[in-house]
Coordinates of C-alpha atoms and ligand atoms in Angstrom, one line a residue:
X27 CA 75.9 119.6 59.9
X28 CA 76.9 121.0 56.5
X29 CA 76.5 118.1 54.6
X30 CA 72.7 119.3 53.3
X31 CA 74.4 121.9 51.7
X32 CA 77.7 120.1 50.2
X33 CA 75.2 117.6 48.5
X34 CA 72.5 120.4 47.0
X35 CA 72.1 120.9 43.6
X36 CA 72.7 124.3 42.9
X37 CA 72.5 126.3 39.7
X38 CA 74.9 129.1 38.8
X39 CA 75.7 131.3 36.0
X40 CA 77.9 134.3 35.3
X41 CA 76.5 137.7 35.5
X42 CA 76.4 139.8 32.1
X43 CA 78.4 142.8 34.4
X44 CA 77.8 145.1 31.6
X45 CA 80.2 148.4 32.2
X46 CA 78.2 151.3 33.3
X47 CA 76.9 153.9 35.8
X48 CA 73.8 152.3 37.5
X49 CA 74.9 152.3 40.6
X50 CA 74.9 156.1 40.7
X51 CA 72.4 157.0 38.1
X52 CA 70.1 154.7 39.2
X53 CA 70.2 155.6 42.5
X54 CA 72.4 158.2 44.2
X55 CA 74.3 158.7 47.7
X56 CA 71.6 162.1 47.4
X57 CA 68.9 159.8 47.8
X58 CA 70.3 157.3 50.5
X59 CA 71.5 160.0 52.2
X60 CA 67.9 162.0 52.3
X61 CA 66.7 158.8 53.5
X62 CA 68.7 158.0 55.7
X63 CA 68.7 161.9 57.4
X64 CA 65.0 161.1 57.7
X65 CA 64.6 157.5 59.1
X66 CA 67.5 157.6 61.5
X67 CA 65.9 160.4 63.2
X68 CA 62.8 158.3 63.8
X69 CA 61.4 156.9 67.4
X70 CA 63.1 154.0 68.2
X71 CA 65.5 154.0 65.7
X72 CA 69.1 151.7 66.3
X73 CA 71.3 150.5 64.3
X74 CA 70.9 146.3 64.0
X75 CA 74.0 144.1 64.8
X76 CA 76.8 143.4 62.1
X77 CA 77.2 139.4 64.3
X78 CA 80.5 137.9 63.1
X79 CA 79.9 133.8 62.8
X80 CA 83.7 133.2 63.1
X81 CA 83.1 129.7 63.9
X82 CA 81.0 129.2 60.6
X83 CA 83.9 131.2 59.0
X84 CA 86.4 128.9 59.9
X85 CA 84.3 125.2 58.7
X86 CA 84.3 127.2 55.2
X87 CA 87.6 128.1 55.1
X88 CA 87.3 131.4 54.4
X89 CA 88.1 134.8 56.6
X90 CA 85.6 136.5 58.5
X91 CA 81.5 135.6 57.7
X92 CA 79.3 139.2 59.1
X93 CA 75.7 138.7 59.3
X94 CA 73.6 141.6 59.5
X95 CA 70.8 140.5 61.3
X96 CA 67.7 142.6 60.6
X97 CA 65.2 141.1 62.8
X98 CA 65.4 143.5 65.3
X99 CA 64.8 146.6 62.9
X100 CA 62.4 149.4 64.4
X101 CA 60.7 145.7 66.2
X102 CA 58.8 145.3 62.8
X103 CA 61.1 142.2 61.9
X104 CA 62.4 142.7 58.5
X105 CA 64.9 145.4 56.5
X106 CA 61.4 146.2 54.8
X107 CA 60.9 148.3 57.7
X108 CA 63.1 151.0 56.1
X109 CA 61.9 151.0 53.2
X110 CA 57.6 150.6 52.6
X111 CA 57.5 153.3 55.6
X112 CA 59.6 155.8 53.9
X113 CA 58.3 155.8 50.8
X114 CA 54.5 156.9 52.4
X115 CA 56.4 159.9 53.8
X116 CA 57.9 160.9 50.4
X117 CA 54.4 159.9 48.7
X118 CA 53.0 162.4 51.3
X119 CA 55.7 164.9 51.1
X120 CA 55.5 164.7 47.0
X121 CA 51.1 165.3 47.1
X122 CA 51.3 167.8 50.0
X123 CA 54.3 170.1 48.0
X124 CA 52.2 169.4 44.7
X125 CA 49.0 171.6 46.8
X126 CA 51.1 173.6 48.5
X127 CA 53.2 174.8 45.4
X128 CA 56.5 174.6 47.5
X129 CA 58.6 172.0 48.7
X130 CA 57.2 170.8 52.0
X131 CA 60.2 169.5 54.1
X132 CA 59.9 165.8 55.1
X133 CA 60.4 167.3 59.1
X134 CA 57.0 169.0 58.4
X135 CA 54.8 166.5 56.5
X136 CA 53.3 165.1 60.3
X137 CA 52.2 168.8 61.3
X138 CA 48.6 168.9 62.6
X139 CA 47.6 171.6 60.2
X140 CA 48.6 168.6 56.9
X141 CA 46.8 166.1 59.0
X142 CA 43.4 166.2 57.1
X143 CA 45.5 166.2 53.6
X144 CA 46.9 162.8 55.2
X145 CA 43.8 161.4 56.3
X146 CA 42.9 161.7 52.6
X147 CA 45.6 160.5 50.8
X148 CA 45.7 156.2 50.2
X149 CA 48.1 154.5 49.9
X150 CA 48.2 150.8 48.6
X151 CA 50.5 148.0 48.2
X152 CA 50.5 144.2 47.4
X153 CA 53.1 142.3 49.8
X154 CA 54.0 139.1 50.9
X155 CA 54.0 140.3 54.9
X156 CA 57.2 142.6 55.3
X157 CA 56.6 145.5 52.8
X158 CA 52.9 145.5 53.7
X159 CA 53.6 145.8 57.9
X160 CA 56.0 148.5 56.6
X161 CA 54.5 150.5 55.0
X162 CA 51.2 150.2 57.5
X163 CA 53.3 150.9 60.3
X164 CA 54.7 154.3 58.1
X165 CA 50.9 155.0 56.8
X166 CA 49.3 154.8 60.7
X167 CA 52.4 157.2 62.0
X168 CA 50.9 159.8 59.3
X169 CA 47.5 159.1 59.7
X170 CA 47.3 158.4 55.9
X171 CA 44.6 155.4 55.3
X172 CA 46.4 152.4 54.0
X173 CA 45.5 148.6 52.0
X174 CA 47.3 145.9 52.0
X175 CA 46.8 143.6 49.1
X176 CA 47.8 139.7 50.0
X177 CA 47.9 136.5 48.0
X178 CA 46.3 133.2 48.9
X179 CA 49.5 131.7 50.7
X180 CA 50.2 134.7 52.8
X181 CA 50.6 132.8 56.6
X182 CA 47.3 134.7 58.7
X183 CA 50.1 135.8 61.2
X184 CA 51.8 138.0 58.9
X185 CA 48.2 139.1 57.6
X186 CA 47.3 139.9 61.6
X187 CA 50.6 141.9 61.9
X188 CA 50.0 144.0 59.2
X189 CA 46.6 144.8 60.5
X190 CA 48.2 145.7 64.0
X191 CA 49.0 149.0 62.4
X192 CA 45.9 150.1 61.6
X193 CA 45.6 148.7 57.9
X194 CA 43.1 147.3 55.5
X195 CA 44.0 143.8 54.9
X196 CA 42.3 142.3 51.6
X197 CA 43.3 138.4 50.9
X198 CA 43.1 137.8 46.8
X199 CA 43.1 134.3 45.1
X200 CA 46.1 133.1 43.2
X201 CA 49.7 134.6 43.9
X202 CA 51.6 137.4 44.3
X203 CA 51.0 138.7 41.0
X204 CA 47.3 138.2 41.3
X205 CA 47.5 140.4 44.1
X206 CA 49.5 143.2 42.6
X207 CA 47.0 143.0 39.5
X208 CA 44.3 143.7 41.6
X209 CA 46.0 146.4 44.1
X210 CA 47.2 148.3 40.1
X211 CA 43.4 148.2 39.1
X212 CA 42.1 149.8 42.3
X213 CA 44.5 152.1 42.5
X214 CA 44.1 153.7 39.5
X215 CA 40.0 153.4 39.9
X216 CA 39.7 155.2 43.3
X217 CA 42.9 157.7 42.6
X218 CA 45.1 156.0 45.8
X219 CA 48.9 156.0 45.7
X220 CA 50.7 152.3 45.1
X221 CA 53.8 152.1 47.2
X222 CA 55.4 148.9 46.0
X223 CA 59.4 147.4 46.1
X224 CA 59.2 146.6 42.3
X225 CA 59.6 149.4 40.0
X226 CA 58.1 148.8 36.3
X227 CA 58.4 151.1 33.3
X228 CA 57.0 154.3 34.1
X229 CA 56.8 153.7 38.0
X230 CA 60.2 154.5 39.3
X231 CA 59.9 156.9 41.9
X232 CA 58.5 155.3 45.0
X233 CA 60.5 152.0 44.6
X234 CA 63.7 154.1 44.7
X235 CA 62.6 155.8 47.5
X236 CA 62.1 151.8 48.8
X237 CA 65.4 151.2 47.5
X238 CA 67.0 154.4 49.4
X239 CA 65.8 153.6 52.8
X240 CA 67.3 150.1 52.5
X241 CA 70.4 152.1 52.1
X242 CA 70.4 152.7 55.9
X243 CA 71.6 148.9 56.3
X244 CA 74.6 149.5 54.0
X245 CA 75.3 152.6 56.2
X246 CA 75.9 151.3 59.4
X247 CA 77.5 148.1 58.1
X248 CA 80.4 150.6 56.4
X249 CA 80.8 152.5 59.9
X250 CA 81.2 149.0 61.5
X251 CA 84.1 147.4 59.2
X252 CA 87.3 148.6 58.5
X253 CA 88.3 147.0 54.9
X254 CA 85.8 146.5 52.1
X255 CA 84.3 143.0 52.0
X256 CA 85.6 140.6 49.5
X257 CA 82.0 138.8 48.6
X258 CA 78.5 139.7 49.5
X259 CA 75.9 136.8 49.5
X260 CA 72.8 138.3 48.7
X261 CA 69.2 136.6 48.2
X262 CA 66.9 138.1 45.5
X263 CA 63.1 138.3 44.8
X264 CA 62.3 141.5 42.6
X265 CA 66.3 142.5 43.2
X266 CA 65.2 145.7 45.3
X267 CA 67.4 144.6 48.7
X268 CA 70.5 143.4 46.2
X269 CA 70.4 146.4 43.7
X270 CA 70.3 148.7 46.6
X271 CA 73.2 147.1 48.9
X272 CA 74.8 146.6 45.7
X273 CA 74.7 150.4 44.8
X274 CA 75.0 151.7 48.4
X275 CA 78.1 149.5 48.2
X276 CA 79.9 150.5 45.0
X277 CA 78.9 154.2 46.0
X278 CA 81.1 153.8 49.4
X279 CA 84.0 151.4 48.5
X280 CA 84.5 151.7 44.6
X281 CA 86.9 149.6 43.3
X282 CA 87.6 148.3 46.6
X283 CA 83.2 147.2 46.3
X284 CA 82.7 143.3 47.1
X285 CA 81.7 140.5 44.3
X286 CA 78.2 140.4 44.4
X287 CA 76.3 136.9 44.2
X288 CA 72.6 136.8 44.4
X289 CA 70.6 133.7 45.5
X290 CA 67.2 132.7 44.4
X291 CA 64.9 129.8 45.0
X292 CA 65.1 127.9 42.3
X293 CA 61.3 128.0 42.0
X294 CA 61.7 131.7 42.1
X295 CA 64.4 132.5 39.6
X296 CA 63.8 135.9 37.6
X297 CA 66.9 137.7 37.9
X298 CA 68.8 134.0 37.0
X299 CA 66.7 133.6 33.8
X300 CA 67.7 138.0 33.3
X301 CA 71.0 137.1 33.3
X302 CA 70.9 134.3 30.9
X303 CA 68.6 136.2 28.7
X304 CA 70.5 139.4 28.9
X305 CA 67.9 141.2 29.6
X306 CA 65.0 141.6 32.3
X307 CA 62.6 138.4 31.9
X308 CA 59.5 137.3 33.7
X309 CA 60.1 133.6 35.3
X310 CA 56.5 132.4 36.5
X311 CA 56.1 131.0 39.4
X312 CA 54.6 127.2 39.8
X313 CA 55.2 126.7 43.3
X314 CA 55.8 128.7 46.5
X315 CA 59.0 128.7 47.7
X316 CA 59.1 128.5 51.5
X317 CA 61.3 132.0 51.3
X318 CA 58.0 134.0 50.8
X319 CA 59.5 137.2 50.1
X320 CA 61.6 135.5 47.3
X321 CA 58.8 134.5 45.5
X322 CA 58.5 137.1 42.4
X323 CA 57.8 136.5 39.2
X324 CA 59.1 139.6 37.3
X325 CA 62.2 141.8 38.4
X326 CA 62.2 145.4 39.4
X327 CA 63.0 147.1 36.1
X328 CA 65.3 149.9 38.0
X329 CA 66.7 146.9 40.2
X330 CA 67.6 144.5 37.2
X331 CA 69.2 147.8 36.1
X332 CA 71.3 147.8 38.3
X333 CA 72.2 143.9 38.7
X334 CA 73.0 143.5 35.3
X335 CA 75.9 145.7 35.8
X336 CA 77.0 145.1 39.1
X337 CA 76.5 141.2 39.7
X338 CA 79.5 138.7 39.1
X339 CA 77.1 135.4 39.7
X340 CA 73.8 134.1 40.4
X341 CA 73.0 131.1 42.3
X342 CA 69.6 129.2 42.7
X343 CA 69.5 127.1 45.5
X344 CA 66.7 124.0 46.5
X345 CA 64.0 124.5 49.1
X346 CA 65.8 121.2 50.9
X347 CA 68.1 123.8 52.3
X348 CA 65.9 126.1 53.9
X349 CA 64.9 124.8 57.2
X350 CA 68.9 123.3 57.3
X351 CA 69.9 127.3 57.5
X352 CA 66.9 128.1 59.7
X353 CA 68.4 125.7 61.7
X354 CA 72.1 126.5 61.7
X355 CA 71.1 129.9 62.7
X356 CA 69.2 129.0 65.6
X357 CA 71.6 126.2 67.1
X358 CA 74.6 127.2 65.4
X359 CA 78.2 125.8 65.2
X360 CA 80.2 126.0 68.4
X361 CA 80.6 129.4 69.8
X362 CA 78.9 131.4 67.2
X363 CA 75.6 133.5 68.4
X364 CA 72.0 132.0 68.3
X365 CA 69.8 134.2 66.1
X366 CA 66.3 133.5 65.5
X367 CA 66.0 134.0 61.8
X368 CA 63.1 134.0 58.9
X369 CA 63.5 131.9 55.7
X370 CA 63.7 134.6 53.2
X371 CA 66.6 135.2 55.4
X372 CA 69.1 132.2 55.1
X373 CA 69.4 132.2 51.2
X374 CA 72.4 134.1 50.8
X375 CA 73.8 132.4 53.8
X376 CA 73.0 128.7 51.9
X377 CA 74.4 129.9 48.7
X378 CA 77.5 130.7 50.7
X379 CA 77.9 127.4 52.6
X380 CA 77.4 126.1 48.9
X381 CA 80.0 128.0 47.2
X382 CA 82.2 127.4 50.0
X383 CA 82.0 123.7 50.2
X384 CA 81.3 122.7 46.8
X385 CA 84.5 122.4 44.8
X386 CA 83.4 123.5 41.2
X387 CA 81.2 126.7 43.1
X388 CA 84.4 127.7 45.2
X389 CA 86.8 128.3 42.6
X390 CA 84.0 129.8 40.4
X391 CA 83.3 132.6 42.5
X392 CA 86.7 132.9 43.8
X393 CA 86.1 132.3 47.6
X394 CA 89.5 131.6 49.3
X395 CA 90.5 131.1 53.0
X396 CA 91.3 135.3 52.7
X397 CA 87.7 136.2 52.0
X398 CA 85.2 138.4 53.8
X399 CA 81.7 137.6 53.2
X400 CA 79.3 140.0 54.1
X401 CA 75.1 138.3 54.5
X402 CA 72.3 140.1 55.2
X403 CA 69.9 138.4 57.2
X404 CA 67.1 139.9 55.5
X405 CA 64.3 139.2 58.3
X406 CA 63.6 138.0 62.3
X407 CA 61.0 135.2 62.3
X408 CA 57.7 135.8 60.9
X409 CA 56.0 132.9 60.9
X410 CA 56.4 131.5 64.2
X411 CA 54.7 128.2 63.6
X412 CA 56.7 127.4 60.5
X413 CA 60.0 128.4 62.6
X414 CA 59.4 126.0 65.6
X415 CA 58.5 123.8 63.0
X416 CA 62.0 123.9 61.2
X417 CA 64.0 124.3 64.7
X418 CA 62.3 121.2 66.1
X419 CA 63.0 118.5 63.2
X420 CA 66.4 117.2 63.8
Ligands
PLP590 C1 62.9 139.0 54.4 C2 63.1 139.3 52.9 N1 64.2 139.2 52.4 C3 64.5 139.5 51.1 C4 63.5 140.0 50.3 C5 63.8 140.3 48.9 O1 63.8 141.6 48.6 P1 63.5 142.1 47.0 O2 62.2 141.7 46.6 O3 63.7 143.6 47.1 O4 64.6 141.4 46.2 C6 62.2 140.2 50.8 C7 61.1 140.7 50.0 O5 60.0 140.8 50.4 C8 62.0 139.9 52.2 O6 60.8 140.1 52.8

């Protein structure tokens, strides 16, 4: 059952762990904790399980193996839900205090006397699927008018989901960065308000905002466990998720924080060539990974920021393992729960079953049979097509 993953090439090298302060600086418990005041007391809102895969645990010899499963979030089916749809409401709360000349709180940014203010304000974003049906779903609760920029390879589901909540879908040739080059120049042409997951120089704020709501995972994951983690697992495409787990992390446990190993596709592998470089690089992108929201090109400059100081190793693993995980997730080993899971969701999870059974990996990132690995499963399924498709092969 494992053997995919003992037999996988796998690339890994050490992170640069400069010494530093971006895990506060960057980001601080101020802003997770504003945005996690606000989200938690949304509709609907409940905390997703922490599911302990003991039986997984036990074929890798190490401790305890927790998998936050984020499918279920807010029923949108991704993490993303947390963070796109906050970020309208602070890009609302930040244009509506700006006319009003005071502070508006975020409790009074849906009043019916700001609703024609909201109606007027745009907001825009390029997305693979989960940040764009975020921050729709966040953008139609507001009535703010909203455009989703996709790419050429975007599944029509995701596309169809997105518009479910009331938003402009526009398709663009090329990839992800075509699409974000094209949501950029109408932005600035028709004066609407970008809310994207990458940060680049000079455009901070809304992608920590992004960053902050993700915090809410890291929140209810330190209510659920008693002792720190040893190693968290986690899977990479701008380093928005990672840097902000990461920080939430450090900002809760200190010393006590886990390793922190992020996973890429190896046809996706920015923050890999940023750590080899010592510094943020651009990796282009040739091919689609299967793990759509891992595709990315460039790191989030605030993200990276963060990485580079926090990150003990980075992994890239082979497309050859996704549908393996899909699959282990779905008919799992022996007792342990059956989740239905996306394939951006199962990289951290195959760079664990790689470091665990692959002799060199294990020692280098120090997993032993008294770890506690922390995953999050980044995403439900999303593609249902390409999921039956994966579950069905043998
Ligand atoms: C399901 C899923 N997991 C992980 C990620 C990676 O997040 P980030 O781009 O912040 O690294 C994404 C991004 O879209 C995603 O959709």
């Amino acid at each position: 059952m494992l053997s995919n993953f003992e037999t996988a090439t796998v690339a890994h090298t050490k992170g640069p762990r400069l010494s530093g302060q971006a895990a506060e600086s960057v980001i601080n418990s101020k802003d997770f904790d504003a945005a996690r005041v606000e989200i938690t007391a949304w509709p609907g809102y409940a905390p997703t399980p922490l599911v302990e895969l003991g039986n997984l645990a036990a074929k890798l010899s190490v401790g305890n193996v927790q998998y936050k499963h984020e499918g279920p979030r807010f029923g949108l089916g991704s993490f993303k839900a947390l963070g796109g749809s906050y970020a309208a409401f602070r890009v609302l709360q930040r244009e509506l205090s700006k006319a009003q000349g005071y502070t508006v709180p975020l409790a009074e940014i849906s009043d019916e006397k700001f609703s024609d203010f909201a109606s007027r304000t745009t907001v825009v974003s390029a997305t693979d699927g989960n940040h764009g049906r975020a921050l729709a779903w966040g953008a139609q609760r507001l009535g703010m008018p909203c455009r989703i920029y996709i790419h050429a390879e975007v599944a029509e589901e995701r596309a169809e989901a997105i518009r479910s909540f009331g938003a402009e879908v526009i398709r663009v040739d090329g990839d992800y960065d075509a699409s974000l080059a094209m949501t950029r120049a109408e932005a600035a042409a028709n004066n609407w308000f970008i809310v994207s997951d990458t940060s680049w120089p000079g455009y901070t704020d809304t992608p920590r905002d992004v960053m902050a709501g993700y915090g809410v995972m890291v929140h209810e994951i330190n209510q659920e466990l008693e002792c720190a983690p040893t190693h968290v697992f986690l899977q990479a495409g701008v380093g928005g998720l990672a840097a902000a787990v990461t920080a939430a992390l450090r900002q809760h446990w200190g010393a006590d924080s886990p390793r922190v190993i992020i996973v890429e596709p190896d046809l996706a592998p920015c923050l890999m060539a940023s750590a080899k470089a010592g510094k943020l690089t651009v990796a282009p992108i040739f091919n689609e990974t299967l793990m759509a929201g891992l595709s990315c090109g460039e790191p989030s400059q605030i993200a990276w920021e963060i990485l580079a100081e926090e990150v003990s190793d980075f992994m890239t693993i082979p497309e050859s393992l996704v549908a393996p995980a899909v699959r282990l997730m779905a008919k799992p080993i022996d007792g342990d729960p059956a989740l239905e899971v996306g394939e951006s969701a199962i990289a951290g999870l195959a760079g664990l079953i790689c470091a665990a059974t692959q002799s060199g990996l294990r020692d280098k990132v120090g997993l032993d049979e008294s770890s506690r690995v922390l995953l999050i499963g980044s995403e439900g399924v999303t593609d249902r097509s390409s999921f039956n498709e994966m579950t069905a092969a043998a």
